[in-house]
Each structure stands twice: as structure tokens, then as C-alpha cells.
PDB file of C-alpha atoms in Angstrom:
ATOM      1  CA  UNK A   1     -14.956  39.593  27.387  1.00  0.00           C
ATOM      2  CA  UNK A   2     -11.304  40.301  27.816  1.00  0.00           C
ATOM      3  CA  UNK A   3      -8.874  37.727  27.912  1.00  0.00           C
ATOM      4  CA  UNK A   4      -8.023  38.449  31.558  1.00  0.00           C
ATOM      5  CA  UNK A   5     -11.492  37.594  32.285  1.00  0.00           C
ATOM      6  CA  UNK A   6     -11.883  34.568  30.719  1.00  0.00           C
ATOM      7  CA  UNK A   7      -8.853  32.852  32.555  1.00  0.00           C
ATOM      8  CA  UNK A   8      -9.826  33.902  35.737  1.00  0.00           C
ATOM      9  CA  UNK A   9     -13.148  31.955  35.149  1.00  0.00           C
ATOM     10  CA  UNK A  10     -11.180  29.172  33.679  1.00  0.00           C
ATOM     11  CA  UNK A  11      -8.853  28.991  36.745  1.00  0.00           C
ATOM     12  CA  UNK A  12     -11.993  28.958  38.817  1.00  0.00           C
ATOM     13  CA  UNK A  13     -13.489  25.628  37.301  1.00  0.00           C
ATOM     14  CA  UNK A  14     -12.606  22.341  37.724  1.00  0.00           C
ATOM     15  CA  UNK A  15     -13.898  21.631  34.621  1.00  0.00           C
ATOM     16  CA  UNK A  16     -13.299  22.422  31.122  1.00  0.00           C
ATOM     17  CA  UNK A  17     -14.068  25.644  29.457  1.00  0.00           C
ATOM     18  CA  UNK A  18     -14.559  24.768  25.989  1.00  0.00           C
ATOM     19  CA  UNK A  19     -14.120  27.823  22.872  1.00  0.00           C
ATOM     20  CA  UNK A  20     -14.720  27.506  19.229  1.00  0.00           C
ATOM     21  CA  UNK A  21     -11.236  27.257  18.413  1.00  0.00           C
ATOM     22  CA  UNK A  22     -11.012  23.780  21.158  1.00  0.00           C
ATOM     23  CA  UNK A  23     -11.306  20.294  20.017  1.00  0.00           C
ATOM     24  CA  UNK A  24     -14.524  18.837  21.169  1.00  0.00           C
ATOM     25  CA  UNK A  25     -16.520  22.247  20.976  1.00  0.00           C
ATOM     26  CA  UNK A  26     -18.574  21.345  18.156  1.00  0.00           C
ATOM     27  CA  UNK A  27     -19.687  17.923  19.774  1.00  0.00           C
ATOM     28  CA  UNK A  28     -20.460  19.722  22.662  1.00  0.00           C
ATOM     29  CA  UNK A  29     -22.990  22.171  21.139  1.00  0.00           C
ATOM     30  CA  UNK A  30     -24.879  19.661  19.026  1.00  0.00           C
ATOM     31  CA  UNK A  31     -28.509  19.374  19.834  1.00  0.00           C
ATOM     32  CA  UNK A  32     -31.167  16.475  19.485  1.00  0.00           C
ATOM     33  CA  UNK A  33     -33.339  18.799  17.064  1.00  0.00           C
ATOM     34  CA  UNK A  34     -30.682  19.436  14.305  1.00  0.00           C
ATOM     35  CA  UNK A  35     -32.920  22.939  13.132  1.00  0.00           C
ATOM     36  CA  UNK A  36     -30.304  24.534  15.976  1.00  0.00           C
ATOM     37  CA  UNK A  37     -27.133  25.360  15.223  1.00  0.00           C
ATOM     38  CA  UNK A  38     -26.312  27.934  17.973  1.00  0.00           C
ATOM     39  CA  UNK A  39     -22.735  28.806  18.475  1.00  0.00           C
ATOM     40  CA  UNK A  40     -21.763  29.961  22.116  1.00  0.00           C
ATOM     41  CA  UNK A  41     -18.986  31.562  23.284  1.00  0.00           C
ATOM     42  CA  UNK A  42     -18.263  29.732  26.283  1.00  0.00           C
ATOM     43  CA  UNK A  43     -19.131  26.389  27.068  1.00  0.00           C
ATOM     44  CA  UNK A  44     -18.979  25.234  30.864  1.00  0.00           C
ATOM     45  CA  UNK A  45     -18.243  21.417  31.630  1.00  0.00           C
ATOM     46  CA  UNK A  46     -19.614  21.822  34.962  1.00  0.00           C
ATOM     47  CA  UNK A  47     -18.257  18.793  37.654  1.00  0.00           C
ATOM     48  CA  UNK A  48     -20.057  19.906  40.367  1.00  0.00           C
ATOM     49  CA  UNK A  49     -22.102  22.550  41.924  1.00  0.00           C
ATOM     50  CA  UNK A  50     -19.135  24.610  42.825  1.00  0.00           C
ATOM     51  CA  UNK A  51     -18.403  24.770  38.619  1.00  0.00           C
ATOM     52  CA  UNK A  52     -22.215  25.354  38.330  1.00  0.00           C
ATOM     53  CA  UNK A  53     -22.226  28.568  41.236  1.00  0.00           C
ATOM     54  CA  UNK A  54     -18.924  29.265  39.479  1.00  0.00           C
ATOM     55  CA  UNK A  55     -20.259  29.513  35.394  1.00  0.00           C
ATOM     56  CA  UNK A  56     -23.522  31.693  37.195  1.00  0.00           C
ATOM     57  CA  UNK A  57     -21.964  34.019  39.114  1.00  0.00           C
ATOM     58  CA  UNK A  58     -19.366  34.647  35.544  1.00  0.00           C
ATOM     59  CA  UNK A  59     -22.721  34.471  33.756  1.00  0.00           C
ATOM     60  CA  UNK A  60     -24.335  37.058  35.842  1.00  0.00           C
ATOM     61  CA  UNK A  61     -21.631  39.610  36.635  1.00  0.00           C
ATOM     62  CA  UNK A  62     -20.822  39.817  32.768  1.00  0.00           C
ATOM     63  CA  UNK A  63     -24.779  40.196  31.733  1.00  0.00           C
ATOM     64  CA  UNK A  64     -23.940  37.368  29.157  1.00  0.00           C
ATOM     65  CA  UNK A  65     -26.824  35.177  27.695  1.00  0.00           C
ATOM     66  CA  UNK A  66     -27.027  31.957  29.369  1.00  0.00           C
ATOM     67  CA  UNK A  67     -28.311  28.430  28.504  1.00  0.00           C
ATOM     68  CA  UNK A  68     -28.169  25.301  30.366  1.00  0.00           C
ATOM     69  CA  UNK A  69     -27.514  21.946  28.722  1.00  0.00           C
ATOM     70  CA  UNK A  70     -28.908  18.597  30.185  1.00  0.00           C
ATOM     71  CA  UNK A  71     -29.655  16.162  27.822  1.00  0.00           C
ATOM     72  CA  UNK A  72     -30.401  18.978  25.134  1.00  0.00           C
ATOM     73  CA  UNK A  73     -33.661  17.934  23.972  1.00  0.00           C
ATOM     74  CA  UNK A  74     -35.262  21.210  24.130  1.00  0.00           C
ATOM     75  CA  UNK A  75     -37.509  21.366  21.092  1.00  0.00           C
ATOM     76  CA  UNK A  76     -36.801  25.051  20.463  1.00  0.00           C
ATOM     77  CA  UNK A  77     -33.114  25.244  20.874  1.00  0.00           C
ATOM     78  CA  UNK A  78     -32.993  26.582  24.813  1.00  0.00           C
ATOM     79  CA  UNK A  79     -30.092  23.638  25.554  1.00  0.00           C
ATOM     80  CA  UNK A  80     -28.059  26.514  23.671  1.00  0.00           C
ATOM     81  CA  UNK A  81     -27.128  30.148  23.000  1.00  0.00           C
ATOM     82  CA  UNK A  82     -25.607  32.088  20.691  1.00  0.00           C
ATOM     83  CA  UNK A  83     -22.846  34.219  21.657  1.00  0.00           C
ATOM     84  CA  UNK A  84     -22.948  33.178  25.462  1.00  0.00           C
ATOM     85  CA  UNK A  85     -22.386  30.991  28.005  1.00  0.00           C
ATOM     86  CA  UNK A  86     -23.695  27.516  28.283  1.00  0.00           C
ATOM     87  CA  UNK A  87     -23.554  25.431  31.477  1.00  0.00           C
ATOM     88  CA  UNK A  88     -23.073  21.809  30.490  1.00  0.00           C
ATOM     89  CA  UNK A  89     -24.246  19.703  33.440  1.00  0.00           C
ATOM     90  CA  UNK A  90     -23.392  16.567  31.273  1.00  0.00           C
ATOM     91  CA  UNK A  91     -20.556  15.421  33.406  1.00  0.00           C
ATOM     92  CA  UNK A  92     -22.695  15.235  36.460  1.00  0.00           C
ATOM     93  CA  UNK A  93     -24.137  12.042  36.177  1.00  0.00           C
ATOM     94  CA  UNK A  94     -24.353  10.252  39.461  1.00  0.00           C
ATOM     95  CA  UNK A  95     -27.001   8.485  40.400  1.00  0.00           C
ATOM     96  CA  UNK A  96     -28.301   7.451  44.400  1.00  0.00           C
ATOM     97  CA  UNK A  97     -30.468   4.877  45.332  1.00  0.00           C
ATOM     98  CA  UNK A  98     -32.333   5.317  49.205  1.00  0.00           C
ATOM     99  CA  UNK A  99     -33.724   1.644  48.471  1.00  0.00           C
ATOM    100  CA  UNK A 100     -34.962   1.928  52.807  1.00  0.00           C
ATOM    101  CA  UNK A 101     -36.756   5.230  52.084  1.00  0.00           C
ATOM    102  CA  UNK A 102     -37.120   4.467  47.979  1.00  0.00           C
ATOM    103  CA  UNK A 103     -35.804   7.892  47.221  1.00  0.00           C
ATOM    104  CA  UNK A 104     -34.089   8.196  43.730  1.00  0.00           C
ATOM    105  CA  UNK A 105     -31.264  11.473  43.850  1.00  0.00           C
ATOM    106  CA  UNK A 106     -29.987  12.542  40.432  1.00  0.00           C
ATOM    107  CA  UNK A 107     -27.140  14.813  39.632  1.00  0.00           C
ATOM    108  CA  UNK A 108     -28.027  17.851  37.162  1.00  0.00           C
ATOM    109  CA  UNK A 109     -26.526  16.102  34.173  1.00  0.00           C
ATOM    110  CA  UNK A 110     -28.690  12.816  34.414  1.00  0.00           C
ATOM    111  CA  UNK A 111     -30.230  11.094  31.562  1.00  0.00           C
ATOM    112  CA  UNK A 112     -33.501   9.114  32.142  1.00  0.00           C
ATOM    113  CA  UNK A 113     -31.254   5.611  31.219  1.00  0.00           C
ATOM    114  CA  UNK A 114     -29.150   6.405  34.449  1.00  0.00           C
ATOM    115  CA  UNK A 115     -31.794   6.754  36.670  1.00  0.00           C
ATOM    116  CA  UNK A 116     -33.490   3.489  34.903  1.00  0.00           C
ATOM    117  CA  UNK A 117     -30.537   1.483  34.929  1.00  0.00           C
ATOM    118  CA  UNK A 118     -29.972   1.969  38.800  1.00  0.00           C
ATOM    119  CA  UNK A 119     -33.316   1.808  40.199  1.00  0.00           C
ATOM    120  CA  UNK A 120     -34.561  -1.093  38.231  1.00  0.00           C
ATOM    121  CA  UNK A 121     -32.204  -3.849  39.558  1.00  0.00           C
ATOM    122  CA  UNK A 122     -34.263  -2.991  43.345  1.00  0.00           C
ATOM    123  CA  UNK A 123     -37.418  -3.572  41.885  1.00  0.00           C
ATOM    124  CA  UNK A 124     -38.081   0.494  41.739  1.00  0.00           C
ATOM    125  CA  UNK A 125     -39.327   2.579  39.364  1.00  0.00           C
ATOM    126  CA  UNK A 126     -41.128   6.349  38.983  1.00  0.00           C
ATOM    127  CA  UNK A 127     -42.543   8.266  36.428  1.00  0.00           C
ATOM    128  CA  UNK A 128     -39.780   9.211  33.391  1.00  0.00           C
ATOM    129  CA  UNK A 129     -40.416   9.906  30.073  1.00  0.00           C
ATOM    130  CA  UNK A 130     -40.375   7.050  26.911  1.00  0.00           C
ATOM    131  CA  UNK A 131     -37.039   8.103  25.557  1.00  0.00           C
ATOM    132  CA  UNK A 132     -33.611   7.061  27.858  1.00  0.00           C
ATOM    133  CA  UNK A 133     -31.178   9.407  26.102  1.00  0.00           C
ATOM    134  CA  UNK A 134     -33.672  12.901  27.293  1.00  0.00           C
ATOM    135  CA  UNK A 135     -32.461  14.676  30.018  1.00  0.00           C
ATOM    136  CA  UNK A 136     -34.056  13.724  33.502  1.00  0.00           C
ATOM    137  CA  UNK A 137     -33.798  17.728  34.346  1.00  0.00           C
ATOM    138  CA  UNK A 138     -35.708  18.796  31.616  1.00  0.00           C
ATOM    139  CA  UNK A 139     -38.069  16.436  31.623  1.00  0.00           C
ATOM    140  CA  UNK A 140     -39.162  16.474  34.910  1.00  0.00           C
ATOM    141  CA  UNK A 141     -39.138  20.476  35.593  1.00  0.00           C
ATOM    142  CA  UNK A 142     -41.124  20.426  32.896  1.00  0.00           C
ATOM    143  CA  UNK A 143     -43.907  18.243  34.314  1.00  0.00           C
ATOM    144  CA  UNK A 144     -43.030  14.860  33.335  1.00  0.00           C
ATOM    145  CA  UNK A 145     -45.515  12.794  31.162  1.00  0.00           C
ATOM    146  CA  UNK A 146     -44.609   9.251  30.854  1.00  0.00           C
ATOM    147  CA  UNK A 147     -45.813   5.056  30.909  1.00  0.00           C
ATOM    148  CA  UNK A 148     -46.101   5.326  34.616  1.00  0.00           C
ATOM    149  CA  UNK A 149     -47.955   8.359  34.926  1.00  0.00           C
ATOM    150  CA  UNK A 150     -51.429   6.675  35.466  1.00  0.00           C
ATOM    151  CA  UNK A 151     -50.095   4.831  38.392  1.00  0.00           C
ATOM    152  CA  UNK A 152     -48.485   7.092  40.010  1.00  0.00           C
ATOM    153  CA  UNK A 153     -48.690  10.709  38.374  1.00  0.00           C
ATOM    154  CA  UNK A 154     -46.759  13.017  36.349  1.00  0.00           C
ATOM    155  CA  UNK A 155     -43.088  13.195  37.595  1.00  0.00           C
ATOM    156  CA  UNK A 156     -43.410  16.563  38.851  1.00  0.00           C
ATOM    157  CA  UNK A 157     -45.709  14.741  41.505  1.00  0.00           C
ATOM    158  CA  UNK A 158     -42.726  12.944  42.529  1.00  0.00           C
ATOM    159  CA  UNK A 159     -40.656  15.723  42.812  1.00  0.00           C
ATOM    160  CA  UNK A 160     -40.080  15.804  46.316  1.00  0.00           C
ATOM    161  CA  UNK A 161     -36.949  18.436  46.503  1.00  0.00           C
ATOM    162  CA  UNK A 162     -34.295  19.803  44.525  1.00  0.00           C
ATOM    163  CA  UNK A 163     -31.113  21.286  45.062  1.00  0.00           C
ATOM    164  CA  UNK A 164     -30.381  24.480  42.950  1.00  0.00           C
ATOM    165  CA  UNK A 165     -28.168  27.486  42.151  1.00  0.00           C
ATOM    166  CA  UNK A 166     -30.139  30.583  42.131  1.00  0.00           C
ATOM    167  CA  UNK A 167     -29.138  33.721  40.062  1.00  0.00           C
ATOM    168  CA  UNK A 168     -27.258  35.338  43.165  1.00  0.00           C
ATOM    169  CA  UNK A 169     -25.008  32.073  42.732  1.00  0.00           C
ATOM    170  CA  UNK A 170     -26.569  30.655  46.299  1.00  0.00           C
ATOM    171  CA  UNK A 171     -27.112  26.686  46.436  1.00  0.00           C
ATOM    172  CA  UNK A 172     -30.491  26.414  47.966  1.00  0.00           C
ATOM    173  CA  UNK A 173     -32.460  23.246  49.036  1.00  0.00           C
ATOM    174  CA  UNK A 174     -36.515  23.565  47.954  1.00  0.00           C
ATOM    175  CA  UNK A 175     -38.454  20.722  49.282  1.00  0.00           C
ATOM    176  CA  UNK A 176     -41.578  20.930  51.163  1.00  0.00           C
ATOM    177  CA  UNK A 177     -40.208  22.364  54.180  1.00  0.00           C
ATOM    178  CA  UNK A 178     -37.695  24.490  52.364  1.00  0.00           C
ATOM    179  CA  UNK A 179     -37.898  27.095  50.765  1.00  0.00           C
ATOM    180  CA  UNK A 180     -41.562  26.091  49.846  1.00  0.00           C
ATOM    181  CA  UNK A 181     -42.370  28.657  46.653  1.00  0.00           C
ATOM    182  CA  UNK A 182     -39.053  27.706  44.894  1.00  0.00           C
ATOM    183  CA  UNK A 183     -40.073  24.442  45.417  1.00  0.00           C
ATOM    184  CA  UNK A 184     -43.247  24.922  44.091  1.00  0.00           C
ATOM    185  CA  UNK A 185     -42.144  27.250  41.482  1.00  0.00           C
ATOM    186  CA  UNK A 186     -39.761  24.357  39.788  1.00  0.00           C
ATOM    187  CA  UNK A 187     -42.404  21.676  39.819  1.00  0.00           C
ATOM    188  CA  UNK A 188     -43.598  22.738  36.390  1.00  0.00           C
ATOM    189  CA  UNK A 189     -41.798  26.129  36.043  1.00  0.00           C
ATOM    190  CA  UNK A 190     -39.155  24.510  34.020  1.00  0.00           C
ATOM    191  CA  UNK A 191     -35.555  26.088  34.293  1.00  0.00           C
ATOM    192  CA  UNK A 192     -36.943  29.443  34.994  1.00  0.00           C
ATOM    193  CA  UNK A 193     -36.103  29.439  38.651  1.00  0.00           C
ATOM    194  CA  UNK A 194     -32.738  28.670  39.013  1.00  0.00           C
ATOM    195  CA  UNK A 195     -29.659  25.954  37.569  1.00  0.00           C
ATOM    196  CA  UNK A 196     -31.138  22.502  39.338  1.00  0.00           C
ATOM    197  CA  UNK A 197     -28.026  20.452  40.450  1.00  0.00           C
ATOM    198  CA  UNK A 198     -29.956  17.808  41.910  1.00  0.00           C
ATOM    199  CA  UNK A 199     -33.509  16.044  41.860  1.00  0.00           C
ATOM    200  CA  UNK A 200     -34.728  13.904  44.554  1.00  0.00           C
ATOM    201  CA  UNK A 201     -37.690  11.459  43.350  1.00  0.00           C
ATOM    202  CA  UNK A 202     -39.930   9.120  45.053  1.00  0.00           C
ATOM    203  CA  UNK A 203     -39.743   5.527  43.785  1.00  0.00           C
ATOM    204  CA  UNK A 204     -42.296   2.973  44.086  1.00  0.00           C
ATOM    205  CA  UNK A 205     -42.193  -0.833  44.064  1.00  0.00           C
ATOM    206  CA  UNK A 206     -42.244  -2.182  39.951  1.00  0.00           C
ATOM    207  CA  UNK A 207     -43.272  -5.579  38.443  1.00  0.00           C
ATOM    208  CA  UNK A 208     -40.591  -7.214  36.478  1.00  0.00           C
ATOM    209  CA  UNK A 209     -42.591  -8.620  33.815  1.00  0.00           C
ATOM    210  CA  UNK A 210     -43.809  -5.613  31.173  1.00  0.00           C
ATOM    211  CA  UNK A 211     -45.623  -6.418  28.447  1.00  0.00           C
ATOM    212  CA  UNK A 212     -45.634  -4.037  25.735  1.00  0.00           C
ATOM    213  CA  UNK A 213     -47.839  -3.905  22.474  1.00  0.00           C
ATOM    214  CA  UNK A 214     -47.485  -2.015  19.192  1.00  0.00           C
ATOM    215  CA  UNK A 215     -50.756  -2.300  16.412  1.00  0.00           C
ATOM    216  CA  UNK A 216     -50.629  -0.258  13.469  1.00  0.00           C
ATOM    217  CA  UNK A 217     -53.566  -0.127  11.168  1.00  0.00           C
ATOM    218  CA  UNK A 218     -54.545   1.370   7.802  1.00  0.00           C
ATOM    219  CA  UNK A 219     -55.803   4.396   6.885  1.00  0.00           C
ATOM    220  CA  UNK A 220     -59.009   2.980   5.805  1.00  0.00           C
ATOM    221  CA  UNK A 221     -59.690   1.294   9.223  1.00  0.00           C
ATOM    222  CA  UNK A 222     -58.443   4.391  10.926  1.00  0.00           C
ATOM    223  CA  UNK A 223     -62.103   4.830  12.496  1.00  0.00           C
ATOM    224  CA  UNK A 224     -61.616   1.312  14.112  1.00  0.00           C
ATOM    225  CA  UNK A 225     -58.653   2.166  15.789  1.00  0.00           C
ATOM    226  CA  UNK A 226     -59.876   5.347  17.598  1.00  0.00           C
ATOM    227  CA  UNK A 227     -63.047   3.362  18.345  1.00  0.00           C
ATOM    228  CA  UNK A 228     -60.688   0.474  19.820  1.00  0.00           C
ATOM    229  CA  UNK A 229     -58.468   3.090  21.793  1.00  0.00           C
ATOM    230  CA  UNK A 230     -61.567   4.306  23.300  1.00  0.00           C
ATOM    231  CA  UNK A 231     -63.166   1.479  24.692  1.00  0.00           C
ATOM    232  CA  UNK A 232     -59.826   0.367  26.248  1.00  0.00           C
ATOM    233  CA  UNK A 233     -58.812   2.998  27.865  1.00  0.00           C
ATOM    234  CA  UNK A 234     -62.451   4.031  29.291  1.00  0.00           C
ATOM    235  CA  UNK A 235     -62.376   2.181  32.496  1.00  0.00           C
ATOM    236  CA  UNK A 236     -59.010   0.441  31.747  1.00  0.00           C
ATOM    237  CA  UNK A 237     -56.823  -0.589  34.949  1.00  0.00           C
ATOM    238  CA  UNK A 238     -54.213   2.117  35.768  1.00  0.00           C
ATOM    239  CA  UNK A 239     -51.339  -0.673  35.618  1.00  0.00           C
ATOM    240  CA  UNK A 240     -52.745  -0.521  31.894  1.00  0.00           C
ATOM    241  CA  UNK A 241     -51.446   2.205  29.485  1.00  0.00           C
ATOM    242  CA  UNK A 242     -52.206   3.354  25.928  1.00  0.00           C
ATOM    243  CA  UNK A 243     -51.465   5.850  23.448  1.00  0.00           C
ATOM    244  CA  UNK A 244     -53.074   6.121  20.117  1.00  0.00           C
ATOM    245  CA  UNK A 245     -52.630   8.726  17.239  1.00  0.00           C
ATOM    246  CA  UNK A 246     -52.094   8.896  13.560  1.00  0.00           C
ATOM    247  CA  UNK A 247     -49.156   9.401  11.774  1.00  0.00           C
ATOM    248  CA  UNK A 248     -48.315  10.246   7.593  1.00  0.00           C
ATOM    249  CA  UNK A 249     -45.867   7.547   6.794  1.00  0.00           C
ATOM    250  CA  UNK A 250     -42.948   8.688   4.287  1.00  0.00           C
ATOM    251  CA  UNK A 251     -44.691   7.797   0.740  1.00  0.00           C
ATOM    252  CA  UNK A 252     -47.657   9.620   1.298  1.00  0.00           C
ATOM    253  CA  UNK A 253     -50.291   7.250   2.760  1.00  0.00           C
ATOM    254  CA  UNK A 254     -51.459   7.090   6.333  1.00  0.00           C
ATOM    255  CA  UNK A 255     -51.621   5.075   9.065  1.00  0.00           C
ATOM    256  CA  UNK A 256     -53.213   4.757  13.109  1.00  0.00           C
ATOM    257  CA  UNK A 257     -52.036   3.316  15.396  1.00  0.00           C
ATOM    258  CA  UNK A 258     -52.397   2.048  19.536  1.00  0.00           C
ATOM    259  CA  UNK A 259     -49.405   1.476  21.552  1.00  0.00           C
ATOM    260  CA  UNK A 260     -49.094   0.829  25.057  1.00  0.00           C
ATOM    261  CA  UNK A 261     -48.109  -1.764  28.092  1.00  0.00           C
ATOM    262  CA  UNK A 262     -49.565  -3.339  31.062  1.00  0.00           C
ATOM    263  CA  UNK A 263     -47.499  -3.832  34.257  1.00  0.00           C
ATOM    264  CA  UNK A 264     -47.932  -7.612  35.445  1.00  0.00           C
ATOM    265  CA  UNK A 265     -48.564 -10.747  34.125  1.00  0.00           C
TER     266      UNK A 265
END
């Protein structure tokens, strides 16, 4: 890249443009999964779509490797790049509540806490994953497992549009009457598709009262435990969930364990 060509895509972003040599670069290419340790060339601190369409289309016409950052929780480094360009959605973080039509819209940069902390207080909720700091992105173009999911599905089920820059640097809508393939193509497909600048999610009514439950158990009754997660979850309620596994604990010896929680009373 020349230097002529990196202004001009500076100029055209509201945002920053972050390089190796600027404070705040290394904070900005840290990952959740500290095995990656990727060092880009350009990093995009996108403020809006137009910074998003603007980072693609520089993306594109230079045939530079491109990542896109949400929450940066991808388990194989793909928040990331080496050598490229990274667009950082991080600073789009608003959230909109529909409460009339319970329709949850998320900017690109959302974490699963924002959507949380503003749907909650209406007595809404939808399927998210169990960590707050994960990006909502991510985790829902990727399918969506979560505590809600037996209620009311995976969050891809939820999905009920998107907004998102294709690689010709167009802002599209995919929704069911949209572009209906795209739409299709994202619930699931990951970011394979296109730079997703916005999620719209169906919410559904939520109990206040949560109880949730934690029993770990020793190795030697591990048997127990599986026996225990079977017979409750065969049959169990839907507003009832549970997880069980087994886990090495750090001086050698093992443990199971069931975890869960039950919507209600």
C-alpha cells in the first residue's frame, strides 16, 4: 500500500485508522483466546455503516486479507489477520428496543451484555449465549446455542433480518421478504456472506425470578451424576435447563458436574 493510498482511506472514515506504530493498536488487536497474536496492517474503527462500506470497498479494491472484529471470540483467531485489514465494529454499539412489536435491533459491534442490559428492564428476553462479554454477531450468525434455547430455539431462529455490507460494498436488507437466500445464507453461514451491521431479533416475554443451580460431584460418583442428568432432563419442562459434563480440575483429579436454571418460581 502506498502512502497516498492509505490517507485517502483515512480521509474517507469517520473513524480511526489505527497502525502499529499508533497508541492503542496493540489493545485493539488482542483476542479472547491469547494462542493469537496476529498483527494487521490496518485496523478500521468503523462508526457506522458508511466506515464499514468504506474499510470493504479499500479491502476489496486492494485484494488485502480481511477480518472482522466483534467481540473477538473466535476460537481460531478469524477476529484477526495478519498483514491486512481488520474492520472493528466495536464502536457500534447501539442497542433498540420495539417493546410494541418486541423486536430487539443491534448494531454490528454489540456484545450480548448490551442487548441483556436493555431488553431485560421490559420484561424481554431471546436466545444469547452464557457469556455477556461474546460478540452478539458472532454468536448468533453462527447459530446461537444458549439457556433459552429450549424455550424458544437457537438464536438463529430468531433471526428475523439483518442489515449487511456485501463484498461489492452494497448495504442490503435480508429478511424474509428480502433478499430471501442472503437471509437464509447468514442464519448459520457465519460471516461468510457479507460484514452484518445490524441484527434484528425477536424477543419474548421473561420471568423475573431465575433460579440457577451449580452441583459438582466427585470423580468416584461420576456415574451418579450422568445418571441424575439423565433422568432430569428426559421429560423435563422446557422453562427447565441443564448442562452436565466432566471436567480435569488443575491437580490432576476429576470432577462432574450438572448446571442449569429454571425460569419461574
Amino acid at each position: 500500500l502506498s502512502k497516498a493510498d492509505i490517507r485517502h482511506f483515512v480521509g474517507s472514515m469517520s473513524g480511526l485508522v489505527l497502525r502499529p506504530e499508533h497508541p492503542g493498536y496493540d489493545i485493539a488487536r488482542e483476542l479472547w483466546n491469547k494462542y493469537w497474536n496476529r498483527r494487521p496492517a490496518l485496523i478500521a474503527k468503523c462508526n457506522g455503516v458508511d466506515d464499514v462500506v468504506a474499510a470493504v470497498n479499500f479491502g476489496r479494491e486492494h485484494s488485502l486479507i480481511t477480518a472482522v472484529r466483534c467481540g473477538g471470540h473466535s476460537m481460531s483467531g478469524k477476529s484477526m489477520c495478519d498483514g491486512g485489514l481488520v474492520i472493528d465494529m466495536t464502536p457500534m454499539n447501539a442497542v433498540d428496543v420495539d417493546v410494541k412489536n418486541r423486536v430487539v435491533s443491534l448494531e454490528g459491534g454489540c456484545l450480548l451484555g448490551d442487548m441483556d442490559r436493555a431488553t431485560q428492564p421490559f420484561g424481554l428476553g431471546t436466545t444469547a449465549g452464557v457469556v455477556s462479554h461474546t460478540g452478539a454477531g458472532g454468536l448468533i450468525l453462527g447459530g446461537g446455542m444458549g439457556r433459552l434455547q429450549r424455550r424458544f430455539g437457537l438464536a438463529i431462529d430468531n433471526n428475523i433480518g439483518v442489515e449487511i455490507v456485501t463484498a461489492d460494498g452494497k448495504i442490503q436488507q435480508a429478511n424474509a421478504n428480502e433478499n430471501q437466500d442472503l437471509y437464509w445464507g447468514v442464519r448459520g453461514g457465519g460471516g461468510n456472506f457479507g460484514v452484518v451491521t445490524k441484527i434484528h431479533m425477536q424477543l419474548h416475554p421473561m420471568e423475573q425470578t431465575i433460579l440457577n443451580f451449580f452441583m459438582l460431584y466427585p470423580w468416584e460418583r461420576a456415574k451418579d451424576a450422568i445418571k441424575l442428568y439423565f433422568d432430569l432432563t428426559d421429560g423435563a419442562p422446557e422453562d427447565l435447563m441443564v448442562l452436565g459434563g466432566a471436567s480435569l480440575n488443575t491437580d490432576g483429579t476429576g470432577s462432574a458436574y450438572i448446571s442449569g436454571n429454571f425460569f419461574g418460581d
